[in-house]
XYZ file of C-alpha atoms in Angstrom:
695
model
C -28.301 7.615 -86.224
C -27.630 3.886 -86.594
C -25.147 2.250 -84.284
C -24.001 -0.154 -86.977
C -22.797 1.762 -90.026
C -21.714 -0.401 -92.914
C -19.181 2.107 -94.237
C -17.117 4.274 -91.914
C -16.495 6.799 -94.650
C -20.234 7.501 -94.912
C -21.763 8.641 -91.626
C -24.935 6.720 -90.800
C -28.180 8.697 -90.596
C -31.892 8.331 -90.085
C -33.812 6.733 -92.916
C -35.328 9.322 -95.229
C -33.142 12.254 -94.152
C -30.776 13.420 -96.941
C -27.068 13.630 -96.250
C -26.068 17.092 -95.157
C -23.862 19.253 -97.357
C -21.671 21.030 -94.831
C -20.258 23.366 -97.471
C -23.793 24.516 -98.269
C -24.484 24.982 -94.585
C -21.280 26.972 -94.324
C -22.363 29.295 -97.116
C -25.723 29.689 -95.416
C -23.965 30.558 -92.210
C -22.056 33.352 -93.926
C -25.267 35.034 -95.103
C -25.787 36.456 -91.639
C -28.797 36.439 -89.336
C -32.268 35.767 -90.698
C -35.452 37.640 -89.972
C -36.377 37.861 -86.304
C -38.361 34.849 -85.129
C -37.088 32.531 -87.859
C -34.490 29.837 -87.433
C -31.429 30.324 -89.631
C -31.475 27.863 -92.531
C -28.110 26.478 -91.409
C -29.616 24.803 -88.328
C -32.896 23.745 -89.863
C -31.700 20.131 -89.894
C -30.752 20.372 -86.226
C -34.212 21.740 -85.420
C -35.922 18.917 -87.337
C -33.862 16.235 -85.582
C -34.470 17.837 -82.188
C -38.219 18.112 -82.664
C -38.347 14.437 -83.715
C -37.336 13.526 -80.140
C -38.715 16.563 -78.283
C -41.837 17.840 -80.098
C -42.425 20.611 -77.554
C -38.849 21.904 -77.463
C -38.359 25.669 -77.469
C -36.132 26.396 -80.451
C -35.638 30.078 -79.644
C -32.646 29.359 -77.430
C -31.032 27.332 -80.243
C -31.477 30.282 -82.601
C -29.778 32.630 -80.124
C -26.964 30.142 -79.513
C -26.398 29.661 -83.226
C -26.314 33.376 -83.915
C -23.790 33.939 -81.120
C -21.632 31.017 -82.283
C -21.770 32.118 -85.931
C -20.813 35.689 -85.151
C -18.006 34.533 -82.834
C -16.509 32.098 -85.387
C -17.083 34.366 -88.411
C -13.927 34.564 -90.493
C -12.541 31.286 -89.121
C -12.134 28.279 -91.416
C -11.355 24.611 -90.862
C -8.367 22.939 -92.514
C -10.809 21.421 -95.016
C -11.757 24.913 -96.178
C -15.285 25.021 -94.732
C -16.387 27.870 -92.469
C -15.647 26.868 -88.873
C -19.312 27.140 -87.873
C -19.936 23.910 -89.803
C -18.128 21.986 -87.053
C -20.348 22.984 -84.086
C -23.346 22.549 -86.394
C -22.314 18.986 -87.255
C -21.563 18.127 -83.606
C -24.953 19.482 -82.568
C -26.707 17.498 -85.296
C -25.051 14.275 -84.058
C -26.370 14.919 -80.550
C -29.796 15.990 -81.819
C -30.190 12.724 -83.717
C -29.279 10.831 -80.535
C -32.080 12.627 -78.696
C -30.112 15.105 -76.587
C -32.190 17.787 -74.842
C -32.062 21.511 -75.579
C -29.457 22.481 -72.961
C -26.944 19.993 -74.395
C -27.549 21.218 -77.942
C -27.163 24.841 -76.856
C -23.816 24.089 -75.223
C -22.774 22.039 -78.247
C -23.284 24.998 -80.592
C -21.094 27.105 -78.304
C -18.560 24.430 -77.273
C -15.580 25.960 -79.143
C -16.375 29.639 -78.695
C -14.569 30.204 -75.381
C -11.565 28.201 -76.601
C -11.185 29.652 -80.115
C -12.832 33.109 -80.065
C -12.981 36.250 -77.933
C -16.241 35.145 -76.336
C -15.900 34.788 -72.561
C -17.408 32.220 -70.261
C -19.056 35.014 -68.301
C -20.862 36.138 -71.462
C -22.089 32.585 -72.083
C -23.294 32.371 -68.483
C -25.046 35.721 -68.763
C -26.807 34.751 -72.005
C -27.653 31.088 -71.353
C -27.279 30.339 -67.644
C -25.002 28.334 -65.380
C -25.706 24.900 -66.876
C -24.725 25.834 -70.414
C -21.667 27.686 -69.112
C -20.628 24.620 -67.092
C -20.911 22.336 -70.136
C -18.965 24.729 -72.362
C -16.245 25.115 -69.744
C -16.085 21.342 -69.263
C -15.131 20.694 -72.909
C -12.839 23.716 -73.285
C -9.226 22.671 -73.750
C -6.380 23.949 -71.593
C -3.816 26.093 -73.362
C -0.499 24.542 -74.402
C 1.121 27.880 -73.616
C 0.258 27.324 -69.945
C 0.596 23.535 -69.663
C 3.041 22.514 -72.395
C 3.173 18.746 -72.994
C 0.785 18.224 -70.068
C -2.014 20.111 -71.820
C -3.716 17.018 -73.289
C -3.744 14.818 -70.143
C -4.715 17.773 -67.952
C -7.516 18.669 -70.373
C -8.890 15.143 -70.058
C -8.539 15.300 -66.289
C -10.529 18.556 -66.246
C -13.135 17.062 -68.572
C -13.550 13.893 -66.492
C -13.922 15.858 -63.278
C -16.595 17.960 -64.985
C -18.263 14.751 -66.232
C -18.442 13.565 -62.629
C -20.856 16.433 -61.978
C -22.624 16.385 -65.347
C -22.349 13.485 -67.817
C -23.466 15.733 -70.660
C -19.928 17.147 -70.780
C -18.619 13.834 -72.101
C -21.566 13.494 -74.500
C -20.499 16.723 -76.210
C -16.849 15.670 -76.256
C -17.668 12.309 -77.864
C -19.751 13.953 -80.600
C -16.988 16.531 -81.105
C -14.382 13.778 -81.542
C -16.636 11.834 -83.919
C -16.965 14.786 -86.297
C -13.233 15.502 -86.076
C -12.498 11.857 -86.896
C -14.845 12.005 -89.890
C -12.860 14.933 -91.275
C -9.381 13.770 -90.200
C -8.261 13.113 -93.780
C -6.948 16.681 -94.185
C -4.394 16.124 -91.389
C -0.841 14.804 -91.780
C -0.656 10.986 -91.431
C 1.363 11.161 -88.219
C -1.194 13.495 -86.631
C -4.034 11.254 -87.803
C -2.355 8.301 -86.090
C -1.780 10.221 -82.842
C -5.404 11.381 -82.639
C -6.667 7.919 -83.572
C -4.628 6.297 -80.777
C -6.007 8.662 -78.155
C -9.490 7.998 -79.523
C -8.900 4.237 -79.282
C -7.396 4.311 -75.780
C -9.598 6.923 -74.110
C -12.652 8.132 -76.049
C -13.926 4.769 -77.321
C -13.764 3.148 -73.851
C -15.559 6.180 -72.421
C -18.272 5.896 -75.080
C -18.633 2.199 -74.176
C -18.898 2.950 -70.463
C -21.491 5.653 -71.038
C -23.448 3.307 -73.312
C -23.319 5.564 -76.391
C -23.005 2.703 -78.875
C -23.981 4.822 -81.877
C -20.865 6.950 -81.397
C -18.624 4.123 -80.211
C -19.133 1.883 -83.246
C -18.467 4.625 -85.787
C -15.406 5.791 -83.849
C -14.129 2.199 -83.856
C -14.456 1.980 -87.650
C -12.732 5.318 -88.225
C -9.845 4.365 -85.921
C -9.641 0.951 -87.585
C -9.226 2.563 -91.010
C -6.367 4.796 -89.803
C -4.398 2.470 -87.515
C -4.936 -0.820 -89.384
C -5.333 0.131 -93.063
C -4.444 -3.328 -94.423
C -6.986 -5.161 -92.238
C -9.500 -2.418 -92.944
C -9.161 -2.805 -96.708
C -9.406 -6.575 -96.395
C -12.598 -6.242 -94.346
C -14.023 -3.665 -96.743
C -13.396 -6.026 -99.656
C -14.953 -8.903 -97.711
C -18.126 -6.886 -97.141
C -18.189 -5.751 -100.789
C -17.775 -9.329 -102.030
C -20.740 -10.387 -99.894
C -23.090 -7.585 -100.888
C -25.959 -10.068 -101.123
C -25.248 -11.569 -97.697
C -28.278 -9.768 -96.333
C -30.519 -12.133 -98.285
C -29.715 -14.969 -95.867
C -30.663 -12.842 -92.871
C -33.736 -11.547 -94.675
C -35.010 -15.118 -95.063
C -34.503 -15.773 -91.326
C -36.169 -12.430 -90.532
C -39.243 -13.437 -92.562
C -39.458 -16.722 -90.656
C -39.172 -14.889 -87.333
C -41.926 -12.431 -88.318
C -44.192 -15.337 -89.257
C -43.578 -17.131 -85.948
C -44.237 -14.010 -83.869
C -47.327 -13.054 -85.872
C -48.828 -16.520 -85.388
C -48.045 -16.277 -81.656
C -49.909 -12.959 -81.455
C -46.809 -10.978 -80.432
C -46.544 -7.475 -81.856
C -42.900 -6.934 -82.790
C -40.703 -5.127 -85.282
C -37.986 -7.305 -86.845
C -35.029 -5.452 -88.375
C -31.750 -6.488 -89.976
C -28.717 -4.838 -88.385
C -25.602 -4.974 -90.612
C -22.414 -5.350 -88.630
C -19.981 -2.452 -88.728
C -16.442 -2.957 -90.014
C -14.735 -3.762 -86.714
C -17.504 -6.211 -85.806
C -17.097 -8.059 -89.116
C -13.331 -8.148 -88.577
C -13.738 -9.633 -85.079
C -16.252 -12.249 -86.244
C -14.005 -13.284 -89.131
C -11.075 -13.814 -86.754
C -13.305 -15.832 -84.427
C -15.134 -17.990 -86.979
C -12.829 -18.048 -89.987
C -14.775 -18.171 -93.247
C -17.999 -16.183 -92.887
C -21.472 -17.148 -94.053
C -24.227 -14.790 -95.096
C -25.818 -14.631 -91.648
C -22.491 -13.564 -90.088
C -22.587 -10.120 -91.703
C -25.410 -8.872 -89.540
C -27.821 -9.592 -86.713
C -31.558 -9.513 -86.320
C -33.095 -6.964 -83.975
C -36.544 -7.659 -82.517
C -38.230 -4.645 -80.900
C -41.285 -5.058 -78.648
C -43.337 -2.927 -76.292
C -42.820 -4.397 -72.809
C -40.161 -6.301 -70.879
C -42.418 -9.375 -70.648
C -42.729 -9.394 -74.447
C -38.950 -9.878 -74.713
C -39.177 -13.181 -72.873
C -42.276 -14.177 -74.859
C -40.328 -13.630 -78.074
C -37.414 -15.638 -76.673
C -39.730 -18.529 -75.807
C -41.219 -18.632 -79.300
C -37.806 -18.479 -80.985
C -36.387 -21.284 -78.838
C -39.522 -23.363 -79.453
C -39.733 -22.925 -83.224
C -36.018 -22.783 -84.067
C -32.933 -24.659 -82.904
C -31.303 -22.423 -80.272
C -27.545 -22.171 -79.834
C -27.604 -22.251 -76.045
C -24.004 -21.091 -75.632
C -24.944 -17.778 -77.272
C -27.762 -16.920 -74.847
C -27.234 -13.925 -72.541
C -29.808 -12.109 -70.410
C -28.848 -8.442 -70.046
C -32.389 -7.487 -69.012
C -32.368 -9.313 -65.688
C -28.706 -8.354 -65.226
C -28.041 -5.103 -67.167
C -24.492 -4.220 -68.161
C -22.716 -1.569 -66.117
C -23.235 0.920 -68.989
C -27.082 0.795 -68.840
C -27.338 -1.698 -71.731
C -30.313 -4.087 -71.624
C -31.192 -6.762 -74.166
C -31.652 -10.485 -74.640
C -29.025 -12.102 -76.860
C -29.633 -15.452 -78.492
C -28.793 -17.311 -81.682
C -30.656 -19.898 -83.740
C -29.377 -22.399 -86.271
C -30.881 -22.673 -89.743
C -31.375 -26.087 -91.429
C -28.184 -25.538 -93.465
C -26.168 -24.965 -90.287
C -25.909 -21.194 -90.595
C -26.262 -19.364 -87.288
C -28.252 -16.134 -86.971
C -27.689 -13.935 -83.923
C -30.794 -12.192 -82.566
C -31.136 -9.236 -80.193
C -34.452 -8.802 -78.367
C -35.285 -5.561 -76.552
C -38.014 -2.984 -76.002
C -38.110 0.289 -77.926
C -36.931 2.142 -74.819
C -34.067 -0.327 -74.302
C -33.103 0.206 -77.923
C -33.030 3.955 -77.461
C -30.738 3.596 -74.448
C -28.606 0.976 -76.240
C -28.002 3.435 -79.071
C -27.578 6.674 -77.134
C -26.699 5.592 -73.583
C -26.686 8.488 -71.135
C -27.716 10.870 -73.925
C -31.074 9.087 -74.109
C -31.752 9.837 -70.441
C -32.228 13.508 -71.196
C -31.399 15.983 -68.451
C -31.009 14.065 -65.165
C -30.958 17.382 -63.271
C -34.107 18.934 -64.691
C -36.388 18.846 -61.657
C -37.367 16.943 -58.548
C -38.886 13.470 -59.072
C -42.515 13.398 -60.110
C -43.487 11.542 -56.940
C -42.399 14.495 -54.866
C -39.545 12.669 -53.148
C -36.605 14.698 -51.932
C -33.757 14.488 -54.469
C -31.169 15.026 -51.724
C -30.631 16.607 -48.376
C -27.415 18.385 -49.197
C -28.907 20.552 -51.903
C -26.362 19.369 -54.467
C -27.326 17.880 -57.797
C -27.004 14.106 -57.747
C -26.301 12.390 -61.060
C -28.213 9.090 -61.138
C -26.187 7.994 -64.158
C -22.802 8.292 -62.423
C -21.528 4.685 -62.446
C -19.010 3.056 -60.165
C -16.141 3.209 -62.659
C -16.454 6.991 -62.875
C -16.525 7.383 -59.101
C -13.360 5.264 -58.840
C -11.664 7.275 -61.557
C -12.477 10.564 -59.855
C -11.142 9.221 -56.562
C -7.769 7.974 -57.776
C -7.075 10.920 -60.082
C -6.868 13.116 -56.991
C -3.846 11.076 -55.897
C -1.987 11.544 -59.200
C -0.897 15.156 -59.617
C 1.755 14.067 -62.119
C 0.226 14.324 -65.645
C 2.209 11.387 -67.068
C 1.168 9.086 -64.234
C -2.438 10.200 -64.618
C -2.378 9.642 -68.385
C -0.862 6.167 -68.064
C -3.232 5.190 -65.255
C -6.256 6.513 -67.156
C -5.506 4.383 -70.190
C -4.892 1.328 -68.026
C -8.144 1.874 -66.124
C -10.188 2.304 -69.289
C -8.627 -0.840 -70.748
C -10.464 -2.891 -68.098
C -13.504 -4.478 -69.698
C -16.565 -4.895 -67.496
C -17.432 -4.323 -63.860
C -18.307 -6.510 -60.885
C -19.970 -5.857 -57.538
C -18.632 -7.519 -54.387
C -20.216 -7.424 -50.951
C -18.710 -6.540 -47.583
C -19.586 -8.427 -44.382
C -21.406 -5.358 -43.021
C -23.747 -5.308 -46.030
C -21.915 -2.628 -48.017
C -20.758 -3.095 -51.602
C -17.716 -2.295 -53.708
C -17.832 -1.706 -57.472
C -14.640 -3.040 -59.065
C -13.455 -3.713 -62.614
C -13.718 -7.283 -63.843
C -10.564 -9.185 -62.930
C -10.040 -7.252 -59.678
C -8.342 -9.066 -56.809
C -8.371 -8.923 -53.021
C -5.615 -6.298 -53.257
C -7.951 -4.006 -55.223
C -10.811 -4.593 -52.786
C -8.568 -3.740 -49.825
C -7.423 -0.408 -51.290
C -10.923 0.405 -52.509
C -12.278 -0.072 -48.986
C -9.441 1.175 -46.786
C -7.294 3.463 -48.953
C -3.654 3.579 -47.843
C -4.555 1.732 -44.637
C -4.614 -1.349 -46.898
C -0.797 -1.292 -46.812
C -1.230 -3.513 -43.726
C -3.408 -6.066 -45.559
C -2.162 -9.653 -45.266
C -4.987 -11.565 -46.869
C -8.741 -11.748 -47.045
C -11.751 -13.915 -46.457
C -13.674 -14.539 -49.660
C -17.103 -16.056 -49.093
C -15.991 -16.916 -45.561
C -12.812 -18.753 -46.561
C -9.258 -17.469 -46.182
C -7.810 -16.335 -49.500
C -4.530 -14.877 -50.705
C -4.194 -11.282 -51.861
C -3.949 -12.381 -55.483
C -7.327 -14.147 -55.473
C -9.453 -12.903 -58.383
C -12.908 -11.835 -57.263
C -16.117 -12.751 -59.042
C -19.346 -10.838 -59.290
C -21.365 -11.382 -56.105
C -18.468 -12.534 -53.894
C -18.334 -11.436 -50.250
C -14.871 -10.156 -49.390
C -13.321 -9.157 -46.060
C -9.761 -7.788 -46.298
C -7.662 -8.712 -43.238
C -5.343 -6.033 -41.834
C -2.322 -6.622 -39.633
C -2.282 -4.920 -36.264
C 1.349 -3.916 -36.860
C 1.294 -0.518 -38.588
C 4.906 -1.004 -39.671
C 3.998 -3.586 -42.304
C 3.590 -2.671 -45.929
C 3.112 -3.991 -49.453
C 5.739 -5.932 -51.382
C 6.573 -5.450 -55.087
C 4.661 -8.689 -55.790
C 1.442 -6.866 -54.975
C 1.730 -4.916 -58.223
C 1.198 -8.190 -60.109
C -2.183 -8.565 -58.399
C -3.346 -4.927 -58.578
C -5.798 -4.143 -61.371
C -7.103 -0.727 -60.330
C -5.127 2.533 -60.510
C -6.126 3.194 -56.893
C -4.177 0.133 -55.748
C -1.261 0.505 -58.175
C -0.661 4.161 -57.346
C -0.806 3.568 -53.585
C 1.553 0.566 -53.780
C 4.009 2.413 -56.040
C 4.112 5.361 -53.662
C 4.781 3.161 -50.629
C 7.522 1.218 -52.398
C 9.171 4.457 -53.517
C 9.091 5.785 -49.962
C 10.365 2.466 -48.511
C 12.958 1.157 -51.002
C 14.227 -1.398 -48.493
C 10.839 -2.581 -47.296
C 9.347 -2.184 -43.812
C 11.751 -1.692 -40.928
C 11.000 -4.962 -39.214
C 12.721 -8.337 -38.891
C 11.539 -11.273 -40.928
C 8.750 -13.485 -39.648
C 9.564 -16.400 -37.392
C 11.471 -18.967 -39.444
C 10.226 -22.497 -39.800
C 11.944 -24.889 -37.378
C 14.189 -27.404 -39.094
C 11.915 -30.110 -37.741
C 8.744 -30.329 -35.716
C 9.087 -30.234 -31.942
C 7.644 -33.504 -30.639
C 7.275 -34.392 -26.974
C 6.661 -37.822 -25.498
C 3.199 -39.108 -26.390
C 1.079 -40.121 -23.443
C -2.162 -41.951 -24.394
C -4.764 -40.284 -22.201
C -8.146 -41.215 -23.597
C -10.996 -40.342 -21.235
C -13.587 -41.832 -23.584
C -14.938 -45.274 -22.755
C -16.960 -48.009 -24.426
C -19.278 -50.460 -22.720
C -16.998 -53.403 -23.356
C -14.353 -54.601 -20.905
C -10.699 -54.808 -21.896
C -11.286 -52.654 -25.011
C -8.605 -50.108 -25.790
C -9.742 -46.574 -26.655
C -7.731 -43.893 -28.422
C -8.663 -40.407 -29.673
C -8.371 -39.825 -33.407
C -5.591 -37.451 -34.441
C -7.584 -36.110 -37.392
C -10.142 -34.255 -35.274
C -8.748 -34.542 -31.673
C -12.073 -34.815 -29.848
C -12.372 -33.493 -26.301
C -15.283 -33.215 -23.873
C -18.015 -32.174 -24.398
C -17.745 -32.917 -28.168
C -20.334 -35.300 -29.596
C -18.340 -38.413 -30.411
C -18.601 -41.792 -32.077
C -16.168 -44.683 -32.445
C -15.088 -47.369 -34.883
C -13.338 -50.636 -34.147
C -9.867 -50.976 -35.626
C -7.320 -53.780 -35.810
C -6.164 -55.124 -32.466
C -9.592 -54.760 -30.876
C -9.193 -51.034 -30.085
C -11.756 -48.326 -30.776
C -10.800 -45.009 -32.376
C -12.944 -42.066 -31.249
C -13.860 -39.257 -33.629
C -15.884 -36.070 -33.380
C -19.307 -36.707 -34.914
C -18.723 -34.120 -37.664
C -15.284 -35.465 -38.621
C -14.805 -36.252 -42.323
C -13.487 -39.698 -41.386
C -16.867 -40.644 -39.889
C -18.583 -40.207 -43.230
C -15.905 -42.254 -44.991
C -16.269 -45.067 -42.440
C -20.038 -45.155 -42.851
C -19.708 -45.193 -46.662
C -17.431 -48.233 -46.302
C -20.112 -50.025 -44.294
C -18.255 -49.818 -40.985
C -20.598 -49.946 -37.993
C -20.114 -47.222 -35.365
C -19.439 -48.091 -31.740
C -21.175 -46.197 -28.950
C -18.671 -44.239 -26.855
C -19.032 -41.708 -24.079
C -16.914 -39.418 -22.015
C -15.948 -40.834 -18.629
C -15.791 -37.458 -16.902
C -13.106 -34.828 -16.363
C -9.727 -36.122 -17.438
C -6.697 -35.102 -19.375
C -7.228 -34.572 -23.101
C -5.128 -34.004 -26.195
C -6.176 -31.521 -28.885
C -4.636 -30.058 -32.046
C -5.093 -26.318 -32.589
C -4.220 -24.237 -35.648
C -3.281 -20.590 -35.081
C -3.218 -18.267 -38.132
C -1.382 -15.022 -37.612
C 0.415 -12.090 -39.191
C 4.143 -12.680 -39.240
C 6.079 -10.648 -36.679
C 9.074 -11.020 -34.365
C 8.571 -13.039 -31.153
C 5.248 -14.482 -32.327
C 6.277 -18.071 -31.566
C 7.520 -17.100 -28.103
C 4.319 -15.199 -27.282
C 2.091 -18.064 -28.409
C 3.979 -20.720 -26.440
C 3.926 -18.450 -23.400
C 0.136 -18.092 -23.676
C -0.218 -21.867 -23.974
C 1.957 -22.479 -20.920
C 0.119 -19.835 -18.887
C -3.170 -21.644 -19.664
C -1.714 -24.821 -18.151
C -1.386 -26.820 -21.391
C 1.632 -28.869 -22.400
C 2.924 -28.784 -25.989
C 3.166 -32.274 -27.447
C 4.242 -31.078 -30.896
C 4.485 -27.784 -32.765
C 4.910 -26.945 -36.448
C 5.392 -23.514 -38.003
C 4.804 -23.278 -41.755
C 6.938 -20.933 -43.884
C 5.546 -17.362 -44.079
C 3.340 -16.618 -47.102
C 2.361 -13.032 -47.932
C 3.164 -11.993 -44.351
C 0.964 -14.753 -42.912
C 2.132 -17.750 -40.878
C 0.317 -20.842 -39.641
C 1.231 -22.557 -36.354
C -0.078 -26.045 -35.561
C 0.091 -27.233 -31.946
C -0.848 -30.598 -30.452
C -1.509 -29.857 -26.791
C -2.111 -31.853 -23.619
C -4.690 -30.270 -21.297
C -5.253 -31.371 -17.686
C -8.992 -30.790 -18.144
C -10.969 -30.448 -21.394
C -13.127 -27.749 -19.858
C -10.125 -25.416 -20.088
C -10.026 -25.615 -23.923
C -12.249 -22.551 -24.624
C -10.148 -20.396 -22.297
C -6.950 -21.642 -23.950
C -8.226 -20.767 -27.431
C -9.261 -17.285 -26.228
C -5.798 -16.740 -24.724
C -4.137 -17.691 -28.020
C -6.456 -15.367 -29.994
C -5.510 -12.518 -27.672
C -1.862 -12.771 -28.708
C -1.010 -9.753 -30.878
C -1.120 -10.644 -34.572
C -3.223 -13.798 -34.218
C -6.480 -13.479 -36.121
C -7.846 -17.041 -35.912
C -7.473 -20.156 -33.748
C -9.399 -23.302 -34.685
C -9.520 -27.033 -34.013
C -7.671 -29.117 -36.590
C -9.919 -30.961 -39.027
C -7.215 -32.967 -40.796
C -4.383 -35.226 -39.665
C -1.864 -33.300 -37.649
C 1.702 -33.064 -38.755
C 2.956 -35.026 -35.736
C 1.512 -37.048 -32.906
């Protein structure tokens, strides 16, 4: 089945296979079972599609499943008037054309029996085994009689939990929704709109995340036609008015075939018409469309290396549009998708987009997790142990699904779950960030330090006051990028908690739900006084010039630079300033580089031995009562005198104290810094690298 149908009212199908007449299949289904050993005519198309992907498949189990489904649904009819058995047949055919294996097709034939007939799950398990029973149970809806208005969200919760153990559950649900959307015209308009909105908000994002593009694109077109009929009709007319647009792409395709043939590269070059929603998006982006905008070229090759060989030839023989190049082979999308994307410009200025992938990549791009077959079939061929715990491990379970399964456990309320699910699925893309210990976190694109903190620590992240991103201090609202290293910083005071502002930074349901719960439980915030206020002015003591650095020139004044406050045994250098004095800097000070760039010649300076020194230290801490008093006490206990002190206003529960200190001996500086770090709430003490606030 093509992933890019040109008309949403006509389901796409494999070339050469006639369109199925479901009414005829329904009549065939009513004729009863066929002779033993023969497949009923009604599922002959399913058998053909299945054998096209799995030539050695055993069709006997499909015959038994069909006969049980037909007898269970006998006498039931759809709103369109067809026998109900036509629905599971159509759903199964969709999956068969995508390449689903026999177990999935068996469960698909039976997917509505437990919900709509007298057939029990125990009977399904007895006839077809635990796997089929699990899949059927996973897609079985919860009764409105038992759950009322919560039936739909709780059904999706049940289905997603089941998908966490077996992704084939969601494959069946997506095919089921596709067939229902194809036949939605018999419903009342208001019901069509309600179903289309749920499909748009939940099922289409799930199809995207599972990589099932063939289902996603057709679902998008069907939803587009229902929810945006005016734009749909305009797009349909645009496509109809440009019926010959394919000629422009065909000419480019011929040129591409010639180039690849001359280069000795075996490749299949196809024209892929855009589906309705894709044409609509391109028209909004580019305005008036040209012939090449109504489709894309697809180049299929045998090996990964051939993809890059094709790319090299295209960029050599055509004019590439470099801004359109993307490499999803070296860096696959989070939904298994792999391909090279590029675009080339024709002499008349028209741009043709080109997709380059192997045949296997194309199969996965179309069918996603369905193309992987049964990930639980057997142990790996190399004999490696699939797991020590004896449980089935799903290699296709991505990070977004693991996150979803985690946070849904914290949302027993159906409305909260439903709202959070839609918000989570609205996130487009996924990033991976690294932890200092080598671990990783999978987060949605746009996630912040708040999300990383709750993903790593759970509710313990209530005490988070900031983070280090790539080694630098960052605020909680800092947006993370793929590949960043993040270290959330937690306050030692367990009484701290999040503020309402955190909700503006939270992108994941895990973070939002945890923050909302804490704020509800603490309507007046944490039971603690405010952080130390900023003094109305800096505290400045009398300055005593005590330079113990000397130069080999008599009667030359020496003073220590305030920008880096050097002390023994720092490596130092000096520069002459007005008045004949020499200013001494640490060798790594930024001012040294500026002086050298200005052509200033350094002066050799050295330490004269133990002496008093002056140094500026910056203490970064979590705001708490008595912090200023505890820090000044630690400084006094270490024998240092405070020359000046500045406390910056608190920001996100963090405060920064800057002290210029006089020490009787520079050798006591390391001990002083350790004493300040030991003060409760202080997480970093460092030497100032910039001009101090006061000297």
